[in-house]
PDB file of C-alpha atoms in Angstrom:
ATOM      1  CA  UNK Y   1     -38.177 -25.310  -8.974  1.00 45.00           C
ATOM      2  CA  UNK Y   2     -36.007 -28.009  -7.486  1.00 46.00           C
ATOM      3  CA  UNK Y   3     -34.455 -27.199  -4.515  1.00 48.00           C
ATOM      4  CA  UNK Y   4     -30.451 -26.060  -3.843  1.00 48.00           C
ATOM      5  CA  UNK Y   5     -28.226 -28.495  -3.052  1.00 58.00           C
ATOM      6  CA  UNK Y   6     -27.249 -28.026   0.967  1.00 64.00           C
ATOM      7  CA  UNK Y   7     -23.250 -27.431   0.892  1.00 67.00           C
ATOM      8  CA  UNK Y   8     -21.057 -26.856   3.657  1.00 85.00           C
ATOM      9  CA  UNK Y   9     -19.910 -23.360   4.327  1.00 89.00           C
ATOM     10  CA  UNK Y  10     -15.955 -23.331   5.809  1.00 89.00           C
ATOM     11  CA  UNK Y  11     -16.926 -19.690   6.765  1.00 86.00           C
ATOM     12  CA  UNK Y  12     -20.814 -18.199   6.896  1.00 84.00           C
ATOM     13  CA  UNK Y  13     -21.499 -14.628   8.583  1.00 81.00           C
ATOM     14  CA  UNK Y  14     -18.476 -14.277  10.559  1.00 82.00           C
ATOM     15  CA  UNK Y  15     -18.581 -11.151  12.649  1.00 77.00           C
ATOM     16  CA  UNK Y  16     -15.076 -11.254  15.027  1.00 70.00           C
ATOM     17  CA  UNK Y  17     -15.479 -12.675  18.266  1.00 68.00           C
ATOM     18  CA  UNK Y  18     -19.150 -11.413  18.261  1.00 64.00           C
ATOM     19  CA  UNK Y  19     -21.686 -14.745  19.894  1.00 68.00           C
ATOM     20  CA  UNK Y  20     -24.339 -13.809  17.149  1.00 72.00           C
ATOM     21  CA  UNK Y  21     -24.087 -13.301  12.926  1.00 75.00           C
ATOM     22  CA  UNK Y  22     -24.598  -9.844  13.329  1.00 80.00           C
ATOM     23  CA  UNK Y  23     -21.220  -7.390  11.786  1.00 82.00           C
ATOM     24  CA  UNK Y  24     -19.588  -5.343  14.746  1.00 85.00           C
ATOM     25  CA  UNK Y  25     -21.241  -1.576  14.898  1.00 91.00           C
ATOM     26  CA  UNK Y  26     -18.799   1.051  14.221  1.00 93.00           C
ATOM     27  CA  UNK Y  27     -19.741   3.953  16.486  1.00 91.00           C
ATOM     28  CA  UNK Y  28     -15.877   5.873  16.970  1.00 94.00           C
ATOM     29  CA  UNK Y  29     -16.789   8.590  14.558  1.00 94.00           C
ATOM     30  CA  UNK Y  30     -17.835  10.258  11.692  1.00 97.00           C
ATOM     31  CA  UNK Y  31     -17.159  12.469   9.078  1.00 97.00           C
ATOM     32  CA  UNK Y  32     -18.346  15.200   7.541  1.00 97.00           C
ATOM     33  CA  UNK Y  33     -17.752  18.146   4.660  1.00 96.00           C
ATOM     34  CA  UNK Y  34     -16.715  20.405   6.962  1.00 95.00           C
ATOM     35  CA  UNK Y  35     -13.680  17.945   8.179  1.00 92.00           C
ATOM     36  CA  UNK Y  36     -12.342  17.913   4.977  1.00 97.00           C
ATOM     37  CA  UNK Y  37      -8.826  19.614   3.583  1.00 97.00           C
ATOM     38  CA  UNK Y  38      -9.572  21.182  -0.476  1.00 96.00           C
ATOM     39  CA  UNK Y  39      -6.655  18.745  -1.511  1.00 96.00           C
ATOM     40  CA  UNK Y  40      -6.633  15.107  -0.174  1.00 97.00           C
ATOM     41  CA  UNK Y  41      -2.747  15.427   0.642  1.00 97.00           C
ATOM     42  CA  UNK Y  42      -3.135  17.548   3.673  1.00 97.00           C
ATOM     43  CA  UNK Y  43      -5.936  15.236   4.386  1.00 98.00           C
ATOM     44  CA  UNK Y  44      -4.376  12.392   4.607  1.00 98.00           C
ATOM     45  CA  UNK Y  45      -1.620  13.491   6.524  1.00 98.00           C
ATOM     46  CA  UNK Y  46      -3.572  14.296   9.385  1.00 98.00           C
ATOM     47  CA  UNK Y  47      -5.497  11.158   9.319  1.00 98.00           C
ATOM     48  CA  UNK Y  48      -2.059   8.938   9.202  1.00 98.00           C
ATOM     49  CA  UNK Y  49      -0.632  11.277  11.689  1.00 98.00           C
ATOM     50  CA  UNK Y  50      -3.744  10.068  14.131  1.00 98.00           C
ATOM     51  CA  UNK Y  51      -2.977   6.881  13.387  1.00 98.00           C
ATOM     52  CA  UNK Y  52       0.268   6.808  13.793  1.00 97.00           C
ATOM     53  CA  UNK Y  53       0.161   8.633  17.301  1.00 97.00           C
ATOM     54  CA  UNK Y  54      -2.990   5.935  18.714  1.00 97.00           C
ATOM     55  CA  UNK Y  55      -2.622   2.973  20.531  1.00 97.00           C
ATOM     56  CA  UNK Y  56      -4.931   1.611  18.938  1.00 97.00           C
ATOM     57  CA  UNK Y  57      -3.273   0.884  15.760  1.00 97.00           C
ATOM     58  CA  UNK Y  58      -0.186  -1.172  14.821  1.00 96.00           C
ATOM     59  CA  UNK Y  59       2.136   0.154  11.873  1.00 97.00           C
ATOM     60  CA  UNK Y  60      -0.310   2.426  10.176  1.00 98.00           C
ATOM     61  CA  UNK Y  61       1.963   2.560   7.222  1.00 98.00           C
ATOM     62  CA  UNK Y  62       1.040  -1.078   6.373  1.00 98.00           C
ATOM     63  CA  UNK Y  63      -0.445  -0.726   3.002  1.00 98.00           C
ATOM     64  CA  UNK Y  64      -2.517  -3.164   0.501  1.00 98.00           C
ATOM     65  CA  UNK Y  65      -0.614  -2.417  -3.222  1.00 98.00           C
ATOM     66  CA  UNK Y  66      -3.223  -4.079  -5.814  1.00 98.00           C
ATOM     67  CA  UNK Y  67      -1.757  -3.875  -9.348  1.00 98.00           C
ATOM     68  CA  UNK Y  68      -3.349  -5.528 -12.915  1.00 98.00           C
ATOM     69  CA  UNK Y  69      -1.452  -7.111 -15.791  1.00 97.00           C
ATOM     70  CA  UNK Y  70      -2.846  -6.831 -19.624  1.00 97.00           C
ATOM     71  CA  UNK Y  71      -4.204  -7.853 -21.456  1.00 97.00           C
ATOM     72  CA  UNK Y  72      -5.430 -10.817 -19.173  1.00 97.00           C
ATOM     73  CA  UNK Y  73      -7.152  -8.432 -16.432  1.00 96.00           C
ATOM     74  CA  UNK Y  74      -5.537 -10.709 -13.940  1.00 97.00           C
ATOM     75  CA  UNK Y  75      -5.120  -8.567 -10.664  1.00 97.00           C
ATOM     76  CA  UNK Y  76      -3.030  -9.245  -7.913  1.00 97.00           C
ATOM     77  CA  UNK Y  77      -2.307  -7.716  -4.281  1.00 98.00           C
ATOM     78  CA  UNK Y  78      -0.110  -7.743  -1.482  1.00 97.00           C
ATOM     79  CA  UNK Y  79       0.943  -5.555   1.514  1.00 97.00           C
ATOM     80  CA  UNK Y  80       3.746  -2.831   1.376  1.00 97.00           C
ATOM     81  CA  UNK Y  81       4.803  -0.251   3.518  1.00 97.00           C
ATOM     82  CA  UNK Y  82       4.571   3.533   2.445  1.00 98.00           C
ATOM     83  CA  UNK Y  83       7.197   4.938   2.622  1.00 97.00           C
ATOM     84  CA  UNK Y  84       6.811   8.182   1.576  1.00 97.00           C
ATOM     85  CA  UNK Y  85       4.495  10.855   0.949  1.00 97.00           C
ATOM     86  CA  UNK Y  86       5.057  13.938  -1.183  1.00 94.00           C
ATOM     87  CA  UNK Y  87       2.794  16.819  -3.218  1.00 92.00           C
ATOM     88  CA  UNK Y  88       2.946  14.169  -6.155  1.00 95.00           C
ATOM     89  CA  UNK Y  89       1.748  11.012  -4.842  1.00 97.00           C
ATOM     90  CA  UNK Y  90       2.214   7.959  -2.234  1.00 98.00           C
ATOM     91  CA  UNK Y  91       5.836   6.026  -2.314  1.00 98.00           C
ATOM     92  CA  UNK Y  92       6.674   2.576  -1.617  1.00 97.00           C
ATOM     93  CA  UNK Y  93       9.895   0.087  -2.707  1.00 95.00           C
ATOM     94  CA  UNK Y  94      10.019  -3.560  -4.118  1.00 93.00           C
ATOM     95  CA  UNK Y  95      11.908  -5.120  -6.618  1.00 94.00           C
ATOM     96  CA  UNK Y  96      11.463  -3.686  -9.965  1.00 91.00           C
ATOM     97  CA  UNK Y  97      12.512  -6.535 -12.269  1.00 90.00           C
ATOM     98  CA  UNK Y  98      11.499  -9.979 -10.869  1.00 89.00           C
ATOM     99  CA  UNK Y  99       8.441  -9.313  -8.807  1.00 93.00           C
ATOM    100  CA  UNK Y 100       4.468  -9.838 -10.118  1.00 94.00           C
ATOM    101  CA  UNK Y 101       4.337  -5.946  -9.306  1.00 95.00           C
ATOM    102  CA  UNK Y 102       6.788  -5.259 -11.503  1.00 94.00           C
ATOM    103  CA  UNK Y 103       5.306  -7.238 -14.217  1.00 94.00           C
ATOM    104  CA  UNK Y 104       2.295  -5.681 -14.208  1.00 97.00           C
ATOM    105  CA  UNK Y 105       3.006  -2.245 -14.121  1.00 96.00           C
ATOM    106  CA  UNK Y 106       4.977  -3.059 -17.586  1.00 95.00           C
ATOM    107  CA  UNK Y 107       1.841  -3.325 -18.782  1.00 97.00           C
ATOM    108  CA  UNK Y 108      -0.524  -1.306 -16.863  1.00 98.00           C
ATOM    109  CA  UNK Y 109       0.683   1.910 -15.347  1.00 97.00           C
ATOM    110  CA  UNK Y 110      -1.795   2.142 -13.159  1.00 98.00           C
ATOM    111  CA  UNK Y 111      -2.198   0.945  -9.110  1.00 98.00           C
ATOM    112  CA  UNK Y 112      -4.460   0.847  -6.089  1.00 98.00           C
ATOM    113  CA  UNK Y 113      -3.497   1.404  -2.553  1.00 98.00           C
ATOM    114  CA  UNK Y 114      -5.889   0.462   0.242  1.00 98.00           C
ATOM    115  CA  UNK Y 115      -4.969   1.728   3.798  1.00 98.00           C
ATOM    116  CA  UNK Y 116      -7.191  -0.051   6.640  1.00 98.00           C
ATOM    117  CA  UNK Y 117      -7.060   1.334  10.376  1.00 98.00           C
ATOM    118  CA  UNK Y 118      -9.388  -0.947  12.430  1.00 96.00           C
ATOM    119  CA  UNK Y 119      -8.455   0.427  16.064  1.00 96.00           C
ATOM    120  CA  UNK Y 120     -10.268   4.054  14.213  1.00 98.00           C
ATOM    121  CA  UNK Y 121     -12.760   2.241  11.996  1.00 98.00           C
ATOM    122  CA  UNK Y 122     -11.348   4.417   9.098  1.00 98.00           C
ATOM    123  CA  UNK Y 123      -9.700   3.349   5.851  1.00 98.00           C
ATOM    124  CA  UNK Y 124      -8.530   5.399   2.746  1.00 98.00           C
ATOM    125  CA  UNK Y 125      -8.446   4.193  -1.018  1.00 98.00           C
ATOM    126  CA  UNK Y 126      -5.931   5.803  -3.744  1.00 98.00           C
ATOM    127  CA  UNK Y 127      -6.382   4.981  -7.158  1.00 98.00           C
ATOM    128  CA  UNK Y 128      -3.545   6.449  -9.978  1.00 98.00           C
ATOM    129  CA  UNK Y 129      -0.830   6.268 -12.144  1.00 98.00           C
ATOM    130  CA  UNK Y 130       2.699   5.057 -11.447  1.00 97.00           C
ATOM    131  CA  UNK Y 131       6.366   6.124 -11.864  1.00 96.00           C
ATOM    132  CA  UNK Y 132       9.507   5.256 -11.058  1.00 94.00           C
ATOM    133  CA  UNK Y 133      11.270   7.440  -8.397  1.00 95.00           C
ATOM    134  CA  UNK Y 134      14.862   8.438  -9.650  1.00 92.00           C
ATOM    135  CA  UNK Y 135      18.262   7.097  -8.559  1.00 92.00           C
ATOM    136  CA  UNK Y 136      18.791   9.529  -6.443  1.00 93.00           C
ATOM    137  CA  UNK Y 137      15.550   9.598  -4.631  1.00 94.00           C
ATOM    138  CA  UNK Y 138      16.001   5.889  -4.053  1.00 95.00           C
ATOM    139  CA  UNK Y 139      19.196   5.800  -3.200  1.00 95.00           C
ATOM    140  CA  UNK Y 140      18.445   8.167  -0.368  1.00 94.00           C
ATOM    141  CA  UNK Y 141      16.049   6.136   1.212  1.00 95.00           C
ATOM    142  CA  UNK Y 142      18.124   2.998   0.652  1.00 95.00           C
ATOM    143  CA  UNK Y 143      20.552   4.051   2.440  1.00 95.00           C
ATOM    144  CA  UNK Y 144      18.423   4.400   6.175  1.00 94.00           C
ATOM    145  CA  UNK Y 145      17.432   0.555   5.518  1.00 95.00           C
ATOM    146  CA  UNK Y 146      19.431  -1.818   8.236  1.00 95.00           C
ATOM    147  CA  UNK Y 147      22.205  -3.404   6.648  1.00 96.00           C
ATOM    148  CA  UNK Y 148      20.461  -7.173   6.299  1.00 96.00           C
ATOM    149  CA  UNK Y 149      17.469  -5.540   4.499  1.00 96.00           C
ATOM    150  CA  UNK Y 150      19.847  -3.884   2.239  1.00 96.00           C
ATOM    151  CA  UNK Y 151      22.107  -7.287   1.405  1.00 96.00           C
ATOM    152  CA  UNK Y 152      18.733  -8.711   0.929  1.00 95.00           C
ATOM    153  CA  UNK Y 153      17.288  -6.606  -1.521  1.00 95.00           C
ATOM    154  CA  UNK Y 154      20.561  -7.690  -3.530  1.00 95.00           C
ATOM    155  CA  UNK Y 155      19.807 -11.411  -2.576  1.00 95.00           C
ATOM    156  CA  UNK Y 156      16.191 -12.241  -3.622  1.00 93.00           C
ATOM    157  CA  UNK Y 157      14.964 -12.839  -7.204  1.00 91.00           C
ATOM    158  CA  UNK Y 158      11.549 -11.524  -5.516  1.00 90.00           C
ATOM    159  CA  UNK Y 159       8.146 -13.932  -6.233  1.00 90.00           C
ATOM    160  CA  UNK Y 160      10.661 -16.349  -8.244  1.00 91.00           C
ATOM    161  CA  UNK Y 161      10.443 -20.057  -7.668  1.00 90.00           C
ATOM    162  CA  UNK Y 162      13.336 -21.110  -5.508  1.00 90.00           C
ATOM    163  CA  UNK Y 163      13.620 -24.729  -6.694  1.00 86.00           C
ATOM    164  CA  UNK Y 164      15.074 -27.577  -4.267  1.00 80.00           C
ATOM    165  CA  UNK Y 165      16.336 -30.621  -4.842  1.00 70.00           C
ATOM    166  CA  UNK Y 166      13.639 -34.191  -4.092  1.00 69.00           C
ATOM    167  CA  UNK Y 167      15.490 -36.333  -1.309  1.00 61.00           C
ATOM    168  CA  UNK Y 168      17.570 -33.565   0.356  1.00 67.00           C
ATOM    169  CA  UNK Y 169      15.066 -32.923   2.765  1.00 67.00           C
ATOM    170  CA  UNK Y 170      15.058 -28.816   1.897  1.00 77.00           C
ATOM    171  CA  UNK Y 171      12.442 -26.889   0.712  1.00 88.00           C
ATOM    172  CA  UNK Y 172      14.321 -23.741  -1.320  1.00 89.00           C
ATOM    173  CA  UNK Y 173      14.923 -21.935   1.605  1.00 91.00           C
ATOM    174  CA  UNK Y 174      18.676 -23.060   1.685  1.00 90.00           C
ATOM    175  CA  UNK Y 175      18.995 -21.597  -1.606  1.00 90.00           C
ATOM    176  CA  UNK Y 176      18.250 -18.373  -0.606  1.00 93.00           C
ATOM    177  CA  UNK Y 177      20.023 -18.644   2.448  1.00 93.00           C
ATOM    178  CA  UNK Y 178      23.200 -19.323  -0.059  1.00 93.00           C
ATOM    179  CA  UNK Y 179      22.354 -16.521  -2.098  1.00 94.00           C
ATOM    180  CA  UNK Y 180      22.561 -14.142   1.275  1.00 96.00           C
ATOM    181  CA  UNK Y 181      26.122 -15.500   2.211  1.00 96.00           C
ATOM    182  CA  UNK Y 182      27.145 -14.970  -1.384  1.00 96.00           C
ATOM    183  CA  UNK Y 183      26.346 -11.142  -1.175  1.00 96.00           C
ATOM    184  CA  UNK Y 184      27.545 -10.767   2.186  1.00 94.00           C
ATOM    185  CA  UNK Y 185      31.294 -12.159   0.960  1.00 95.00           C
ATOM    186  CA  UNK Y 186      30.583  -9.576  -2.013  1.00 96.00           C
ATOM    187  CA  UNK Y 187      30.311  -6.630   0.171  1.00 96.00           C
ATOM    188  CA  UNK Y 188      32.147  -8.061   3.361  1.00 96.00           C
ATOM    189  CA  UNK Y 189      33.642  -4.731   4.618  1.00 94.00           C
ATOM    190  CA  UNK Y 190      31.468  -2.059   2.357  1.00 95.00           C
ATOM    191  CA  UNK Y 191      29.310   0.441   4.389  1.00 93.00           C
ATOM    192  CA  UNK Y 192      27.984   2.422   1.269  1.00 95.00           C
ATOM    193  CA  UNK Y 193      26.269  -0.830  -0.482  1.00 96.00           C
ATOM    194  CA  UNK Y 194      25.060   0.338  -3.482  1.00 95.00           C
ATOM    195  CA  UNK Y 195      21.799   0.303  -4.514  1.00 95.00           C
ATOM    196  CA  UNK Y 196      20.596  -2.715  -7.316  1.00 95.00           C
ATOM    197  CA  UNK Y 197      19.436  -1.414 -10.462  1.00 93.00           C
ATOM    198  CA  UNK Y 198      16.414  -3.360 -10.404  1.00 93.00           C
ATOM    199  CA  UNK Y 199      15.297  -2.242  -6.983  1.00 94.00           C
ATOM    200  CA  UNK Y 200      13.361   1.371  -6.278  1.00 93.00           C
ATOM    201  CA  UNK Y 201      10.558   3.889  -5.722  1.00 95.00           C
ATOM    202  CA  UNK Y 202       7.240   3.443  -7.014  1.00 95.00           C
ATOM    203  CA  UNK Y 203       5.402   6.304  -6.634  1.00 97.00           C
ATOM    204  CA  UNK Y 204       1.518   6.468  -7.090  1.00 98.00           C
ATOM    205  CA  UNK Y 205       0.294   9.452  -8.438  1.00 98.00           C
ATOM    206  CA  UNK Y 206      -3.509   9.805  -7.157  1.00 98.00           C
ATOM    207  CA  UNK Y 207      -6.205  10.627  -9.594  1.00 97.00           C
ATOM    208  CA  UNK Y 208      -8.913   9.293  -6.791  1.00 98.00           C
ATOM    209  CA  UNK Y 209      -8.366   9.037  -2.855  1.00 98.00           C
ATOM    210  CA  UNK Y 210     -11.525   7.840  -0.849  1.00 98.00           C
ATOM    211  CA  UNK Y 211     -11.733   8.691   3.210  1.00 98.00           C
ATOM    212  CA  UNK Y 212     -14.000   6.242   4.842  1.00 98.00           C
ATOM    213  CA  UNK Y 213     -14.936   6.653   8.537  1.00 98.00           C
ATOM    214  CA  UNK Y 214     -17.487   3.358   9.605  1.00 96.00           C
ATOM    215  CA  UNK Y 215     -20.476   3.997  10.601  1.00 95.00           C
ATOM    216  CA  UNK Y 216     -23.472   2.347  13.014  1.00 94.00           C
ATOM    217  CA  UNK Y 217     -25.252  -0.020  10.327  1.00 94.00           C
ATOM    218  CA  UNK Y 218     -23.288   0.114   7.868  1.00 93.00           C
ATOM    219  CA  UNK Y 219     -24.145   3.796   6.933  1.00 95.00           C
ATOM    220  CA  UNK Y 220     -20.604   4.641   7.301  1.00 97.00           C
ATOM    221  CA  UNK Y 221     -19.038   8.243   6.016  1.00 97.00           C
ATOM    222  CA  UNK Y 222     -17.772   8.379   2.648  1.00 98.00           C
ATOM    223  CA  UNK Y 223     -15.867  11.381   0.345  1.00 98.00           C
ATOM    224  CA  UNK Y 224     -13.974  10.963  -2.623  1.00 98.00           C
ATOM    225  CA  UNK Y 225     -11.254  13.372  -4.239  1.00 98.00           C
ATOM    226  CA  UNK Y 226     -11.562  13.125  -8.297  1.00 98.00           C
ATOM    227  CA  UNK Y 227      -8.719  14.824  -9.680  1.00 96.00           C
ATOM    228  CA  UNK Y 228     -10.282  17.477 -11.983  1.00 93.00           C
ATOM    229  CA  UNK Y 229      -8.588  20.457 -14.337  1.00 80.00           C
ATOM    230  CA  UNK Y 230      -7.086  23.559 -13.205  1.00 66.00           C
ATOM    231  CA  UNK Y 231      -9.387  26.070 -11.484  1.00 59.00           C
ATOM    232  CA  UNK Y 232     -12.278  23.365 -11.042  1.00 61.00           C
ATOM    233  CA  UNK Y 233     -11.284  21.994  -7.954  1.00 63.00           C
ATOM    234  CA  UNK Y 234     -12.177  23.246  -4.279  1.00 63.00           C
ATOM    235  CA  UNK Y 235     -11.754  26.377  -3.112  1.00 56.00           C
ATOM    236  CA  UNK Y 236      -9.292  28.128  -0.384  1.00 57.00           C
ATOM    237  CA  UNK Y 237      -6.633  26.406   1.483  1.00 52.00           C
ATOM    238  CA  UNK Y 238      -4.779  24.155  -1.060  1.00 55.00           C
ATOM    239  CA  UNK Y 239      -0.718  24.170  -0.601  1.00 56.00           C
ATOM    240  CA  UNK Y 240       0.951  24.657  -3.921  1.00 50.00           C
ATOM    241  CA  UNK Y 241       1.840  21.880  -5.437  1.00 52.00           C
ATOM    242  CA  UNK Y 242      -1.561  20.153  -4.468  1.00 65.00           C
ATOM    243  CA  UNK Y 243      -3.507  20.657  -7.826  1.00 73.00           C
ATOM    244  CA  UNK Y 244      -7.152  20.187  -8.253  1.00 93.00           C
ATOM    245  CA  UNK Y 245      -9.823  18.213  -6.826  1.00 97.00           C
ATOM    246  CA  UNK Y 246     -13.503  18.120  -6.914  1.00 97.00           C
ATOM    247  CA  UNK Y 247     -14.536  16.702  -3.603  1.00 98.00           C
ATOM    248  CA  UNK Y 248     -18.214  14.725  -3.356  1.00 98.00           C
ATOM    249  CA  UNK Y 249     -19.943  12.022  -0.854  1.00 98.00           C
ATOM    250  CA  UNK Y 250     -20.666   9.095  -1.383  1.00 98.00           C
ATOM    251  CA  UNK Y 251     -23.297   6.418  -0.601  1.00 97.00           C
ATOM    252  CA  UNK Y 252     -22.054   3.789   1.826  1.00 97.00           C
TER     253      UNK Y 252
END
């Protein structure tokens, strides 16, 4: 056999601000059955309600939204904020019309949310369906957003090019910039700006949410919820409104 051709890694082993190749240990603590709510709702609430009350992490609502358009299997991800969380599913709000989200979820109803919480060595995966949340339930959470955010969401064509001219010494960002002024004039004195059609709720209905706490050698902590059919889920202790879910660990 002839043997591989040497090549240059940019990156090989990294492991933080560690001196040697070896990965960090993760040793701030583990999980178990017994630790575990019957529905993953309740479960999750307490874990983001740690998180959200520790120094040690920054905006635990930071979210990575992973969507996939068909037929091409091309997937694509990005970070969100949740905004929401009800019996029914995770929320969070984008454009709904120009956006790569948007485009594949007109194909492929389906998402992935991946929550990472370093300072806690924990992270939680939710796998599901989508929907749009209604006017109403948009509109409600529209309305707390700070005025700029809200003129904005009327302003950007999100993830389209914004094209500038060669010789002008701009780069697009001037057109944008235009675009805000132009919607500011629009609603110069309006306090109830309404909210654009094509901007709302996405709400991911979970069929599968993973709770990972790390673990020394890798041998971290790992239960998923499967949503399963009525009566075949866990036993005592589900809220209504929670449904079914058959709970099982899983190899790190």
């Amino acid at each position: 056999m002839s043997a591989a051709k040497e090549t240059s890694n940019l990156i090989f082993a990294p492991a933080g601000t560690n001196t040697t190749p070896q990965a960090s240990q993760y040793t701030k603590g583990t999980l178990t059955r017994t630790h575990l709510s019957p529905s993953p709702f309740p479960q999750f609430h307490a874990w983001f309600t740690h998180a959200q009350h520790s120094p040690l992490v920054h905006e635990p609502e930071t979210v990575c939204l992973s969507t996939a358009h068909l037929p091409s299997g091309r997937v694509s991800s990005r970070y969100v904020y949740l905004k929401e969380l009800d019996r029914s599913g995770f929320v969070v709000y984008s454009n709904w019309l120009h956006s790569r989200k948007a485009a594949d979820v007109r194909t492929n109803a389906r998402a992935a949310l991946a929550f990472w919480w370093p300072g806690l060595e924990r992270q939680v995966r939710v796998e599901g369906t989508v929907e749009r949340l209604s006017e109403g339930e948009t509109k409600r959470y529209f309305d707390l957003r700070a005025r700029g955010s809200r003129i904005g969401a009327w302003a950007s064509e999100q993830s389209c090019v914004l094209e500038w001219k060669d010789g002008e010494g701009g780069d697009g960002r001037e057109v944008l910039e235009e675009r805000v002024r132009e919607v500011e004039e629009r609603f110069r004195g309006v306090e109830d700006i309404p909210v654009p059609e094509f901007w709302g709720g996405l709400r991911v209905v979970p069929d599968m949410v993973e709770f990972w706490q790390g673990r020394e050698s890798r041998l971290h902590d790992r239960f998923r919820y499967l949503k399963v059919g009525e009566g075949e889920g866990e036993g005592e202790g589900k809220e209504k409104g929670d449904g079914d879910w058959k709970i099982e660990r899983l190899s790190p």
